[in-house]
Coordinates of N, CA and C in Angstrom, one line a residue:
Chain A
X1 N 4.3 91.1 -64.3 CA 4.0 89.8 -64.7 C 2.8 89.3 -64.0
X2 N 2.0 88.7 -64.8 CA 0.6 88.3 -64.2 C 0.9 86.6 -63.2
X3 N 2.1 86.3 -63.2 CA 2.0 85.5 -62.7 C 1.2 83.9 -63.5
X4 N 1.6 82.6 -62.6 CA 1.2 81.6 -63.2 C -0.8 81.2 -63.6
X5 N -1.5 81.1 -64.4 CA -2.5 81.3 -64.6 C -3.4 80.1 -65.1
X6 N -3.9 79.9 -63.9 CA -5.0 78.4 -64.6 C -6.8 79.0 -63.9
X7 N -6.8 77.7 -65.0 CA -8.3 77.9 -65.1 C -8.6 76.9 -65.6
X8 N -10.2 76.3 -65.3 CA -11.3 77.3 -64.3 C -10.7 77.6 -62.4
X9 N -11.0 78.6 -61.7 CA -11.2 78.4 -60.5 C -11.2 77.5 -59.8
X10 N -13.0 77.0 -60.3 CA -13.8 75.9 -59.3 C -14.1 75.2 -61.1
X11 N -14.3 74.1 -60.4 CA -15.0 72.9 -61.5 C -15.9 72.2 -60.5
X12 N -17.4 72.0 -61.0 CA -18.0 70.8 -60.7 C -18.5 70.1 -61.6
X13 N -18.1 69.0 -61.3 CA -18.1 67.7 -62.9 C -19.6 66.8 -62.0
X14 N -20.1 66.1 -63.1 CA -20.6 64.7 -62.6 C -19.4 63.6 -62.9
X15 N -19.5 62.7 -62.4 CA -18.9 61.3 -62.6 C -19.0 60.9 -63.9
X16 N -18.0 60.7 -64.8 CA -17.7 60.3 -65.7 C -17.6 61.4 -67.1
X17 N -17.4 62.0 -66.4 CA -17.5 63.3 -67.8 C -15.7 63.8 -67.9
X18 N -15.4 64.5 -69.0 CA -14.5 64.7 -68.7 C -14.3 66.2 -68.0
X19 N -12.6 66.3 -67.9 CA -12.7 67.3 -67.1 C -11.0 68.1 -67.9
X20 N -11.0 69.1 -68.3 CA -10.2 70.1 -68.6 C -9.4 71.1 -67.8
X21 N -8.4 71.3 -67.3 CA -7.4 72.1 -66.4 C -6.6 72.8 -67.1
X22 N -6.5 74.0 -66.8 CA -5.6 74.7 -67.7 C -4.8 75.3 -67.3
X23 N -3.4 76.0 -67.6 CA -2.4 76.5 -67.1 C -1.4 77.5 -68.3
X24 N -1.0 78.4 -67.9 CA -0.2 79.3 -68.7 C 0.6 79.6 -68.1
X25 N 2.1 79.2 -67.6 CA 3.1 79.7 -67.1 C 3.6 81.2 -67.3
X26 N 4.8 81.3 -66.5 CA 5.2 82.7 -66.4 C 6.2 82.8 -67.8
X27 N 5.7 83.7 -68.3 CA 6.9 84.1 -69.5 C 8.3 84.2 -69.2
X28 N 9.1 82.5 -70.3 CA 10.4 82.6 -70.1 C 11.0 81.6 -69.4
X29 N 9.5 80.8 -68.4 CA 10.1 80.0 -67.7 C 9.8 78.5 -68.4
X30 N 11.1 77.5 -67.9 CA 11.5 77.0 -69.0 C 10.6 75.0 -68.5
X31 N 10.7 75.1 -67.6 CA 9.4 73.8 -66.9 C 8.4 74.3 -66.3
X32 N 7.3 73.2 -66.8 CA 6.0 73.3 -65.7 C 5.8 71.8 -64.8
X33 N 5.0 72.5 -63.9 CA 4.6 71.1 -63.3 C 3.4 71.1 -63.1
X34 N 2.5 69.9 -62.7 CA 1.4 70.1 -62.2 C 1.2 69.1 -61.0
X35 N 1.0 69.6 -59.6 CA 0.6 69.0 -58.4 C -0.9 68.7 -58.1
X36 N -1.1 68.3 -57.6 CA -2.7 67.6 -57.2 C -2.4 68.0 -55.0
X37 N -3.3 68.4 -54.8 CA -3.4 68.4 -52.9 C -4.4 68.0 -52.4
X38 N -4.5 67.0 -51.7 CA -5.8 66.8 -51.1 C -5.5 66.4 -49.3
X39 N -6.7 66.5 -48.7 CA -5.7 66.5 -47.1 C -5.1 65.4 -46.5
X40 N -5.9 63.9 -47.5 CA -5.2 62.7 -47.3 C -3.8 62.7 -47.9
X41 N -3.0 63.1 -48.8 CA -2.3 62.4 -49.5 C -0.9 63.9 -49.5
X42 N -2.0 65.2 -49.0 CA -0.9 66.6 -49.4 C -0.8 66.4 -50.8
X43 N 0.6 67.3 -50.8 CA 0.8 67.7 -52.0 C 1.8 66.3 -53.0
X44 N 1.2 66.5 -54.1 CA 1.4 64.9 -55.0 C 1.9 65.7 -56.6
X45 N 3.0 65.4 -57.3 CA 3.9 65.8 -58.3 C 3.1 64.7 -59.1
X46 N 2.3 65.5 -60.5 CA 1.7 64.6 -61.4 C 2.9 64.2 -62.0
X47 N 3.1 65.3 -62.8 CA 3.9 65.5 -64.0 C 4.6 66.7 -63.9
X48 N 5.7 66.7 -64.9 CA 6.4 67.8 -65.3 C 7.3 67.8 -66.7
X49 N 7.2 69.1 -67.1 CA 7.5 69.2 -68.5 C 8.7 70.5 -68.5
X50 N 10.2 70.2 -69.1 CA 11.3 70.8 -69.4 C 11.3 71.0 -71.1
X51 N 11.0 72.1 -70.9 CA 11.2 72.6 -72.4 C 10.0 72.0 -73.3
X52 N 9.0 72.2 -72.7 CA 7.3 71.7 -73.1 C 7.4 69.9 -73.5
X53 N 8.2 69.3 -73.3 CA 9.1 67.9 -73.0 C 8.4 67.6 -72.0
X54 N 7.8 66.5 -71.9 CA 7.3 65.9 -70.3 C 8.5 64.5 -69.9
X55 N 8.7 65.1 -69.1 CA 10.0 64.5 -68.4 C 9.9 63.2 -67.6
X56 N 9.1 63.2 -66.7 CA 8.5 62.1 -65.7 C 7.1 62.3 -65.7
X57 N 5.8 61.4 -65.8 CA 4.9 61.5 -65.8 C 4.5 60.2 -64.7
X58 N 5.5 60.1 -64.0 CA 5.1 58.8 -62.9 C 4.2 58.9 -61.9
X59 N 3.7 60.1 -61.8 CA 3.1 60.8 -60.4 C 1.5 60.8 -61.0
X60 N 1.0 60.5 -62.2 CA 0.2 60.5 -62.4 C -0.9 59.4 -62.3
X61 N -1.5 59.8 -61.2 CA -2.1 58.4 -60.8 C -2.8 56.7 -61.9
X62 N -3.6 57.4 -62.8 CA -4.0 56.5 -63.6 C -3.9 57.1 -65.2
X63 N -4.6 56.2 -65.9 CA -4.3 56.4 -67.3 C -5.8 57.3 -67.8
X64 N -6.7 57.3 -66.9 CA -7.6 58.7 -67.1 C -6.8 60.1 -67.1
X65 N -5.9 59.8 -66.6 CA -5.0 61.4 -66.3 C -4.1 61.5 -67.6
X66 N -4.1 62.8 -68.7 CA -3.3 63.3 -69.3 C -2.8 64.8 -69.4
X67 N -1.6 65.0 -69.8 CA -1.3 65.9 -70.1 C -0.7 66.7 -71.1
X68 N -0.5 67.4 -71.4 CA -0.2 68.0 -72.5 C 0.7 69.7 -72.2
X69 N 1.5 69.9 -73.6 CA 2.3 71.3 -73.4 C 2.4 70.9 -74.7
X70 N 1.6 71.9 -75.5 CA 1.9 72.2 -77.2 C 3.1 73.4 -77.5
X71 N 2.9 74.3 -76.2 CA 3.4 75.9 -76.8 C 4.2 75.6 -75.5
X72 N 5.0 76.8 -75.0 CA 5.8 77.5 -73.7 C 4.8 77.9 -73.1
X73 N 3.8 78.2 -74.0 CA 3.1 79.4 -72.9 C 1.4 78.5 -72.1
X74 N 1.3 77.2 -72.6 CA 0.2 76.7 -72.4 C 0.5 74.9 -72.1
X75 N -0.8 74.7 -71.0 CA -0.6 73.3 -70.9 C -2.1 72.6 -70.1
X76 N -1.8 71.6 -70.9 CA -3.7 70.7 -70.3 C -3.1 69.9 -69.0
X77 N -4.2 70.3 -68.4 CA -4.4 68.6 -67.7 C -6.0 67.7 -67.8
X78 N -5.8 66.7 -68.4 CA -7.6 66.1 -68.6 C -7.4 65.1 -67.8
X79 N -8.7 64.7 -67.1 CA -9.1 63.5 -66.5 C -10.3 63.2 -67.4
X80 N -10.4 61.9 -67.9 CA -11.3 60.7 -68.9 C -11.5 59.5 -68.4
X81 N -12.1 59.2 -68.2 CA -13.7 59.9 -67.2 C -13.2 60.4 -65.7
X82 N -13.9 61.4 -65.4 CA -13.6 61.9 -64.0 C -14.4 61.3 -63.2
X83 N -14.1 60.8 -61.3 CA -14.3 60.0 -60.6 C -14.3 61.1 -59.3
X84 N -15.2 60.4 -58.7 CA -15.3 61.4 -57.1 C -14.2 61.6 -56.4
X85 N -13.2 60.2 -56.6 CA -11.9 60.5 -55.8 C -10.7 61.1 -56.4
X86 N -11.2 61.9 -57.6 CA -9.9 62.9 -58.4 C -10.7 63.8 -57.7
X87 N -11.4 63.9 -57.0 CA -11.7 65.9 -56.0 C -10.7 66.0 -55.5
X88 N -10.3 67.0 -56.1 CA -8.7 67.8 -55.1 C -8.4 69.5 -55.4
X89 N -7.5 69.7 -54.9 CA -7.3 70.9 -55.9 C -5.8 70.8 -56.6
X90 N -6.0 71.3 -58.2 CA -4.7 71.0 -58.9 C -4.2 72.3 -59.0
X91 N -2.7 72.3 -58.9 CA -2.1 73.2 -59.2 C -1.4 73.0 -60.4
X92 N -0.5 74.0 -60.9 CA 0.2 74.5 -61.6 C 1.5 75.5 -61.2
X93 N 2.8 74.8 -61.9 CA 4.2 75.6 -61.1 C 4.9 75.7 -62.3
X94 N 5.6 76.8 -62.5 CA 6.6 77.2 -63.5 C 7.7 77.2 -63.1
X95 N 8.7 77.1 -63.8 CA 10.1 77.4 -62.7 C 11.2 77.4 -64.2
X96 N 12.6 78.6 -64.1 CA 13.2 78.8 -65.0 C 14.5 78.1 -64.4
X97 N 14.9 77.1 -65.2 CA 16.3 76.2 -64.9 C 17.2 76.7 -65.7
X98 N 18.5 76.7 -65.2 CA 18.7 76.4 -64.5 C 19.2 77.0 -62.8
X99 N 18.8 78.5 -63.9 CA 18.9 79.8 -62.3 C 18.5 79.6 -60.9
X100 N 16.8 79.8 -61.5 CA 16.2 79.2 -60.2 C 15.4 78.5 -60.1
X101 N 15.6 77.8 -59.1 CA 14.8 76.3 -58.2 C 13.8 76.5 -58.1
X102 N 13.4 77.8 -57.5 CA 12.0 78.1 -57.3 C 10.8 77.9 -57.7
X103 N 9.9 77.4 -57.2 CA 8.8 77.2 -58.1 C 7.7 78.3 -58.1
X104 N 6.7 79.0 -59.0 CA 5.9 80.0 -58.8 C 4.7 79.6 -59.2
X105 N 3.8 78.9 -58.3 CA 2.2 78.2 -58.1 C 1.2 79.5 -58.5
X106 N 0.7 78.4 -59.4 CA -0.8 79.1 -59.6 C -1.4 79.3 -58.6
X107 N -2.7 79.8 -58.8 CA -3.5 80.3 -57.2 C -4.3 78.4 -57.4
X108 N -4.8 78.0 -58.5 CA -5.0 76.4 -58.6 C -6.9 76.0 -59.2
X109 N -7.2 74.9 -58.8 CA -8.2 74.6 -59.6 C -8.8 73.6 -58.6
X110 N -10.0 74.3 -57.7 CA -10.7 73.0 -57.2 C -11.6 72.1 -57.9
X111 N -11.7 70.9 -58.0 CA -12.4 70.2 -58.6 C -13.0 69.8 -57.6
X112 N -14.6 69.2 -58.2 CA -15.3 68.5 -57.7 C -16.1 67.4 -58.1
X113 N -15.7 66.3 -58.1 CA -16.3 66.0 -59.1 C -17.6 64.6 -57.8
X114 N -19.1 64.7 -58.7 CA -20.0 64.5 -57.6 C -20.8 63.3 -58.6
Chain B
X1 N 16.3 58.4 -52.3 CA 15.0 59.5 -53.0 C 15.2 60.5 -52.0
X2 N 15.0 61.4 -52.0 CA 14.8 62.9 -51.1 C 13.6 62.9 -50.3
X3 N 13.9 63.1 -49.4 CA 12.5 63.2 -48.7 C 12.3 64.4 -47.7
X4 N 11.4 65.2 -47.3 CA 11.2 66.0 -46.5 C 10.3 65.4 -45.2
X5 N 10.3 66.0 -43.9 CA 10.2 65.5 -43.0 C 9.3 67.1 -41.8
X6 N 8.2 67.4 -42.2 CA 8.0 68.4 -41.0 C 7.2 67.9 -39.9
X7 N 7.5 67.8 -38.8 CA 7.5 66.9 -37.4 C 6.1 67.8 -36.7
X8 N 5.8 68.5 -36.7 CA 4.5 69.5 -36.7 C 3.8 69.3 -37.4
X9 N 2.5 68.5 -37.0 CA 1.0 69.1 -38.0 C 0.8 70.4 -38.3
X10 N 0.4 70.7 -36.4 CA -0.3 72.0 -36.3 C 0.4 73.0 -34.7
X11 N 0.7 73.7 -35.1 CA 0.9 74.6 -34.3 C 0.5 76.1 -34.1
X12 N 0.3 76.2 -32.7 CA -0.8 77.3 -32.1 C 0.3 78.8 -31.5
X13 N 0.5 79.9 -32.0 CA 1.4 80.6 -31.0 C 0.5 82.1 -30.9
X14 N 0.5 82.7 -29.6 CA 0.1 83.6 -29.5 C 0.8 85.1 -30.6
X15 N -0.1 85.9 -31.1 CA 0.8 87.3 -31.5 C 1.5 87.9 -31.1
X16 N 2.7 87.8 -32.0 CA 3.5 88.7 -31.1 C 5.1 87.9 -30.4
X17 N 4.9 86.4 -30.1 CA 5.7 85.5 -29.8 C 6.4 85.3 -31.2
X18 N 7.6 84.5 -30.7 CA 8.3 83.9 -31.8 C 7.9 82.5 -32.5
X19 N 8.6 82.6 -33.2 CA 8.0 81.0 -34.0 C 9.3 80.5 -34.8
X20 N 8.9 79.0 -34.4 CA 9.9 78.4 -35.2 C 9.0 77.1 -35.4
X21 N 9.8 76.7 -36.8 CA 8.3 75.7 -37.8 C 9.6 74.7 -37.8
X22 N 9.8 73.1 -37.5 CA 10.8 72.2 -37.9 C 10.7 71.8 -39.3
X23 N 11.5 71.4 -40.1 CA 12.0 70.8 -41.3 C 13.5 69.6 -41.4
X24 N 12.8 68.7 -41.4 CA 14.0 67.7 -41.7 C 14.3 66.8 -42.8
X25 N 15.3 66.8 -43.3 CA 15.5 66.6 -44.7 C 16.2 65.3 -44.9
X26 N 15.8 64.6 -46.1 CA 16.8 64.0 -47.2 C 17.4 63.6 -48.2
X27 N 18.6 63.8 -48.2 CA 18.6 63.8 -49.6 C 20.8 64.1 -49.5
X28 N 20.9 63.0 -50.6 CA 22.9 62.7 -50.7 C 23.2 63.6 -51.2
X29 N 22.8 64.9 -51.8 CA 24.2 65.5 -52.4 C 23.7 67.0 -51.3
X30 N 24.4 68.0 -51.7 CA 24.3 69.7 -51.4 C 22.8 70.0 -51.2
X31 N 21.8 69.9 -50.5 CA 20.2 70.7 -50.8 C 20.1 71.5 -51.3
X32 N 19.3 71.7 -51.7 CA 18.4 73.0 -52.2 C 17.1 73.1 -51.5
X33 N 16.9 74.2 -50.8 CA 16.0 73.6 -49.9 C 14.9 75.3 -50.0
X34 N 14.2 75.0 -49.5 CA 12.4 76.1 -49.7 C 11.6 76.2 -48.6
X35 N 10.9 77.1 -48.0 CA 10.1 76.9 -47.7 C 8.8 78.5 -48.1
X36 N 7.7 77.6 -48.6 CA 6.4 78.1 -49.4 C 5.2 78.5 -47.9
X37 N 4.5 79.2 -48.3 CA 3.3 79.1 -47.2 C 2.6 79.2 -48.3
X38 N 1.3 78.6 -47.9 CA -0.3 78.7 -48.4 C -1.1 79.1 -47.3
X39 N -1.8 80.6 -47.9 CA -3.2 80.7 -47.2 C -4.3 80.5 -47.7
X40 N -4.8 80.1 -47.2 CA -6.1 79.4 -47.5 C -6.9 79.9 -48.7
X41 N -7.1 78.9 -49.6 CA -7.5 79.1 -51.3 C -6.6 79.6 -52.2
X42 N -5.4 79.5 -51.9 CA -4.3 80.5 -52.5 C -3.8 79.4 -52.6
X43 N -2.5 79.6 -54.0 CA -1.6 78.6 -54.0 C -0.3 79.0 -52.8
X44 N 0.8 78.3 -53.3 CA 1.5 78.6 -52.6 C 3.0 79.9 -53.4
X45 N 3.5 80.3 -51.6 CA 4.4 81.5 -52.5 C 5.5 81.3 -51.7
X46 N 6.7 81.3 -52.2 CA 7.6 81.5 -52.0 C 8.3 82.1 -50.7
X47 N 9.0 81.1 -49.5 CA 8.9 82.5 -48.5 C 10.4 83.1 -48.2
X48 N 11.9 81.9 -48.8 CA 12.8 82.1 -49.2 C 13.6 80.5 -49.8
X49 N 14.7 80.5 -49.6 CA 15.2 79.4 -50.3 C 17.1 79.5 -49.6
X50 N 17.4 78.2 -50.0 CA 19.1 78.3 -49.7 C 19.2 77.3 -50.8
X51 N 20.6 77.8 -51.4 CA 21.3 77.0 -52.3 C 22.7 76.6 -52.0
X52 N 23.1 77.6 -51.1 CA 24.4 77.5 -51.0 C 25.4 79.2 -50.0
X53 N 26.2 78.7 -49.6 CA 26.6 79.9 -48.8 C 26.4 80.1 -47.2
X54 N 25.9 81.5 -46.7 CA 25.3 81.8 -45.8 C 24.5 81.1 -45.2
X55 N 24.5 79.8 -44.5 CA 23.4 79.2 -43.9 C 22.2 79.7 -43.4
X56 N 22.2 80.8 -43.1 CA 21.0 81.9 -42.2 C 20.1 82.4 -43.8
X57 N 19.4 82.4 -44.1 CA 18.5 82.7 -45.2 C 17.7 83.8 -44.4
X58 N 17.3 85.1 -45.1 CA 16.2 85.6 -44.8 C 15.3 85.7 -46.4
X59 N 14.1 85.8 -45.7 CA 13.0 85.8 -46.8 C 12.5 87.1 -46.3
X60 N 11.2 86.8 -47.0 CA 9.9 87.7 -47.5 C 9.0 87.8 -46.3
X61 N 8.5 89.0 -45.7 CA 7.7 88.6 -44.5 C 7.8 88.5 -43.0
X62 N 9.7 89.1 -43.1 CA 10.8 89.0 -41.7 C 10.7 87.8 -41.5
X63 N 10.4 86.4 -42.0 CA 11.0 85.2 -41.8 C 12.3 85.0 -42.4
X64 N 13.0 83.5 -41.8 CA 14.4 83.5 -41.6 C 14.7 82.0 -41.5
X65 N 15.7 81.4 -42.2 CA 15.5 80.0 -41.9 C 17.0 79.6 -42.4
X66 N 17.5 78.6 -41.3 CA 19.1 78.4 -41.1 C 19.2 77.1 -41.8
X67 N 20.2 77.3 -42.3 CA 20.5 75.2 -42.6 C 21.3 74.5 -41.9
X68 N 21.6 73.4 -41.3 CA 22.1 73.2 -40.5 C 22.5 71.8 -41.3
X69 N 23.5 71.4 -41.1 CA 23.8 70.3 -42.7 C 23.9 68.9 -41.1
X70 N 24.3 69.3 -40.1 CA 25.0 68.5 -39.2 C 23.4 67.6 -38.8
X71 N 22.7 68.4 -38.9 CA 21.3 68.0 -38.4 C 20.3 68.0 -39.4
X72 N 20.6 67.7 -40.8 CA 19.8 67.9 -41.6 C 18.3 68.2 -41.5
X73 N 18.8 69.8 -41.1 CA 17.4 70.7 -41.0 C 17.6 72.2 -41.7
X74 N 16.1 72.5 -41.8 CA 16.0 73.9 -42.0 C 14.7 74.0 -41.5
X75 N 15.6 74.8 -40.2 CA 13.7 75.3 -39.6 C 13.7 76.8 -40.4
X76 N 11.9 77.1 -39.9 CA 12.0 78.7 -40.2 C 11.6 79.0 -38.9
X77 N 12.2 80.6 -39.1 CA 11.8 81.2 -37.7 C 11.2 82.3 -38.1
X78 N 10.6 83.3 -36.8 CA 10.2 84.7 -37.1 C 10.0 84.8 -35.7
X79 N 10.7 86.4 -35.8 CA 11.0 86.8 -33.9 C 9.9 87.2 -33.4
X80 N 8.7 87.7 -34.4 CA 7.3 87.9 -33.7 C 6.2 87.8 -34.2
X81 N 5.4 87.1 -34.1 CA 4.3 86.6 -35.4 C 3.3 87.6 -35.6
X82 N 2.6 87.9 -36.4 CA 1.7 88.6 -36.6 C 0.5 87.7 -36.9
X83 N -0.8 88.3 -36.7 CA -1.9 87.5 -37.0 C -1.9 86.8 -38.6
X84 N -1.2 87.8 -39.2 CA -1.3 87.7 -40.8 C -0.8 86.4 -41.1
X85 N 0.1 86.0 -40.1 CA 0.9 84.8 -40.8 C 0.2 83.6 -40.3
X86 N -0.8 83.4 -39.9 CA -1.6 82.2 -39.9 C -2.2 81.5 -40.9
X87 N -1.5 80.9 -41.3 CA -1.5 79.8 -43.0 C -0.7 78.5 -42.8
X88 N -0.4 77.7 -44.0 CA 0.1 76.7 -43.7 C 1.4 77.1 -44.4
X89 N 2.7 76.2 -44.0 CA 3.7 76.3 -44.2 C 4.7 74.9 -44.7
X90 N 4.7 75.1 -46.0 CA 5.7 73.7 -46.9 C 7.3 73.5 -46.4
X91 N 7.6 72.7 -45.9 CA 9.2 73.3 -46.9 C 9.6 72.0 -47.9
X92 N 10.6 72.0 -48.3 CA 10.4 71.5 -49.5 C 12.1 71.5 -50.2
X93 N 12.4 70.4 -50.3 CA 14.1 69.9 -50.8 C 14.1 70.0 -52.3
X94 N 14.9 70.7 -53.0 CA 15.1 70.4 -54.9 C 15.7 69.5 -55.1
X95 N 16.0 69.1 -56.3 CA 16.5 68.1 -56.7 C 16.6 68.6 -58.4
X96 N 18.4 68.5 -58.3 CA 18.7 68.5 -60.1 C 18.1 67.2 -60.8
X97 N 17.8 66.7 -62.0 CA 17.2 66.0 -62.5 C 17.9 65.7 -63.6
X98 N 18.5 64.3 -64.2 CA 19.6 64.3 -65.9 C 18.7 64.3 -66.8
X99 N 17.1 64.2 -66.4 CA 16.6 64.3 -67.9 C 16.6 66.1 -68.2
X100 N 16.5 67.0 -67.4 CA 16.6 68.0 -67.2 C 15.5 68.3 -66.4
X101 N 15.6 69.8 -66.4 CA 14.9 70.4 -65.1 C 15.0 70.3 -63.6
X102 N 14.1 70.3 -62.8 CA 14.6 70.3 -61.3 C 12.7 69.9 -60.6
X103 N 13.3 69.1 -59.9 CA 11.9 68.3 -59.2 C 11.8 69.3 -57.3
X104 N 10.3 69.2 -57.0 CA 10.7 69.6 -55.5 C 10.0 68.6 -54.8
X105 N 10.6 67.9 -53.8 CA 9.8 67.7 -52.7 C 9.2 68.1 -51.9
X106 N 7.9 68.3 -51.3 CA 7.0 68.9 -50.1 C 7.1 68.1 -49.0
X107 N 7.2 68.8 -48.0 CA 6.9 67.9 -46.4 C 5.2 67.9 -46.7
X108 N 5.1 67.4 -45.6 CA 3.1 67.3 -45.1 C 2.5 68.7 -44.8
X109 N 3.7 69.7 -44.2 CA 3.0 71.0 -43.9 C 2.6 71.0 -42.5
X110 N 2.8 72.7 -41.7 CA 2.2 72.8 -40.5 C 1.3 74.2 -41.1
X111 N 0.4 73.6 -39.8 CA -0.6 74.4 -40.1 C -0.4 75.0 -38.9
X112 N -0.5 76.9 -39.0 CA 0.1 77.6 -37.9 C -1.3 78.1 -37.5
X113 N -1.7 78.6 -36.1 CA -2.4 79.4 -36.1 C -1.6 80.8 -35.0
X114 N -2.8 81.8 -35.1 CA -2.2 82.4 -34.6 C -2.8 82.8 -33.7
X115 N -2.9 83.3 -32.5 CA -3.8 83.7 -31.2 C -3.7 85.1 -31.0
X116 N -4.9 85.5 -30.9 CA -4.4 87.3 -30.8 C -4.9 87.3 -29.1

């Protein structure tokens, strides 16, 4: 298993553009989530989706932030318009309920946005 | 609400010493409880978990981590550190959820180093 898979890597945006996040969970697993880390705030729960269903989207700081899960195997995260203070790095977590709790993190997505 | 609680920023232990990382928890029903390390540019992995049973958890890595319900904790430990394990370390309470799925909470994280 290749494990949880986002992309890009690295992002460097200018101010006001948008910005695309991507994520492909592990085959089978049945929620995703997506965290945001930065060294003020750690680690921050955007969103999360049960059965490509977004379940709580409270964690998502503003209304530039969306998300999306069309398939099992795929999911966006956009910022419209992106701002210097979304620089973070985002992750991506999969997890099969109701077995295991566990979550299995992408390696993640630094942004920059300048 | 659940909350996690690690009382350590940062801590320094020479190779080869033991280690023990604090974790203090909350949260009203049974935990489910985690703890993840990240090294640096990496997400985070998995280092073991308790749900239930055997309070003494061993993981991945010869780490090991007790739950202790009287003191709502789960430290981790390791009888001798290696340089390798110099990264930061989560731990992190579950939570069943009625819309479905399962939420986790993160502490702040300590950041270990290690001293050769």
């Amino acid at each position: 298993d290749a494990g949880v898979i986002q992309s890009p890597r690295h992002e460097v945006t200018e101010m006001g553009q948008e910005v695309t996040l991507r994520c492909k969970p592990i085959s089978g697993h049945n929620s995703l989530f997506w965290y945001r880390q930065t060294m003020m705030r750690g680690l921050e729960l955007l969103i999360y989706f049960n059965n490509n269903v977004p379940i709580d989207d409270s964690g998502m700081p503003e209304d530039r932030f969306s998300a999306k899960m069309p398939n099992a195997s795929f999911s966006t995260l956009k910022i419209q318009p992106s701002e210097p203070r979304d620089s973070a790095v985002y992750f991506c977590a999969s997890s099969f309920v109701p077995v295991n709790y566990g979550y299995t993190f992408g390696s993640g997505t630094r942004l920059t946005v300048v | 609400a659940q909350s996690v609680t690690q009382p350590d920023i940062h801590i320094t232990v020479s190779e080869g010493a033991s280690l023990e990382l604090r974790c203090n928890y909350s949260y009203g029903a049974t935990p489910y409880l985690f703890w993840y390390v990240q090294s640096p540019g990496q997400g985070l992995q998995l280092l073991l978990k308790y749900f239930s049973g055997d309070t003494l958890v061993q993981g991945i890595k010869g780490f090991e981590a007790e739950f202790k319900r009287s003191q709502s904790s789960f430290n981790l430990r390791k009888p001798s550190v290696h340089w390798s394990d110099a990264a930061e370390y989560f731990c992190a309470v579950g939570e069943v959820l009625t819309g479905g799925g399962n939420k986790l909470t993160f502490g702040t994280g300590t950041q270990l180093k290690v001293e050769l």
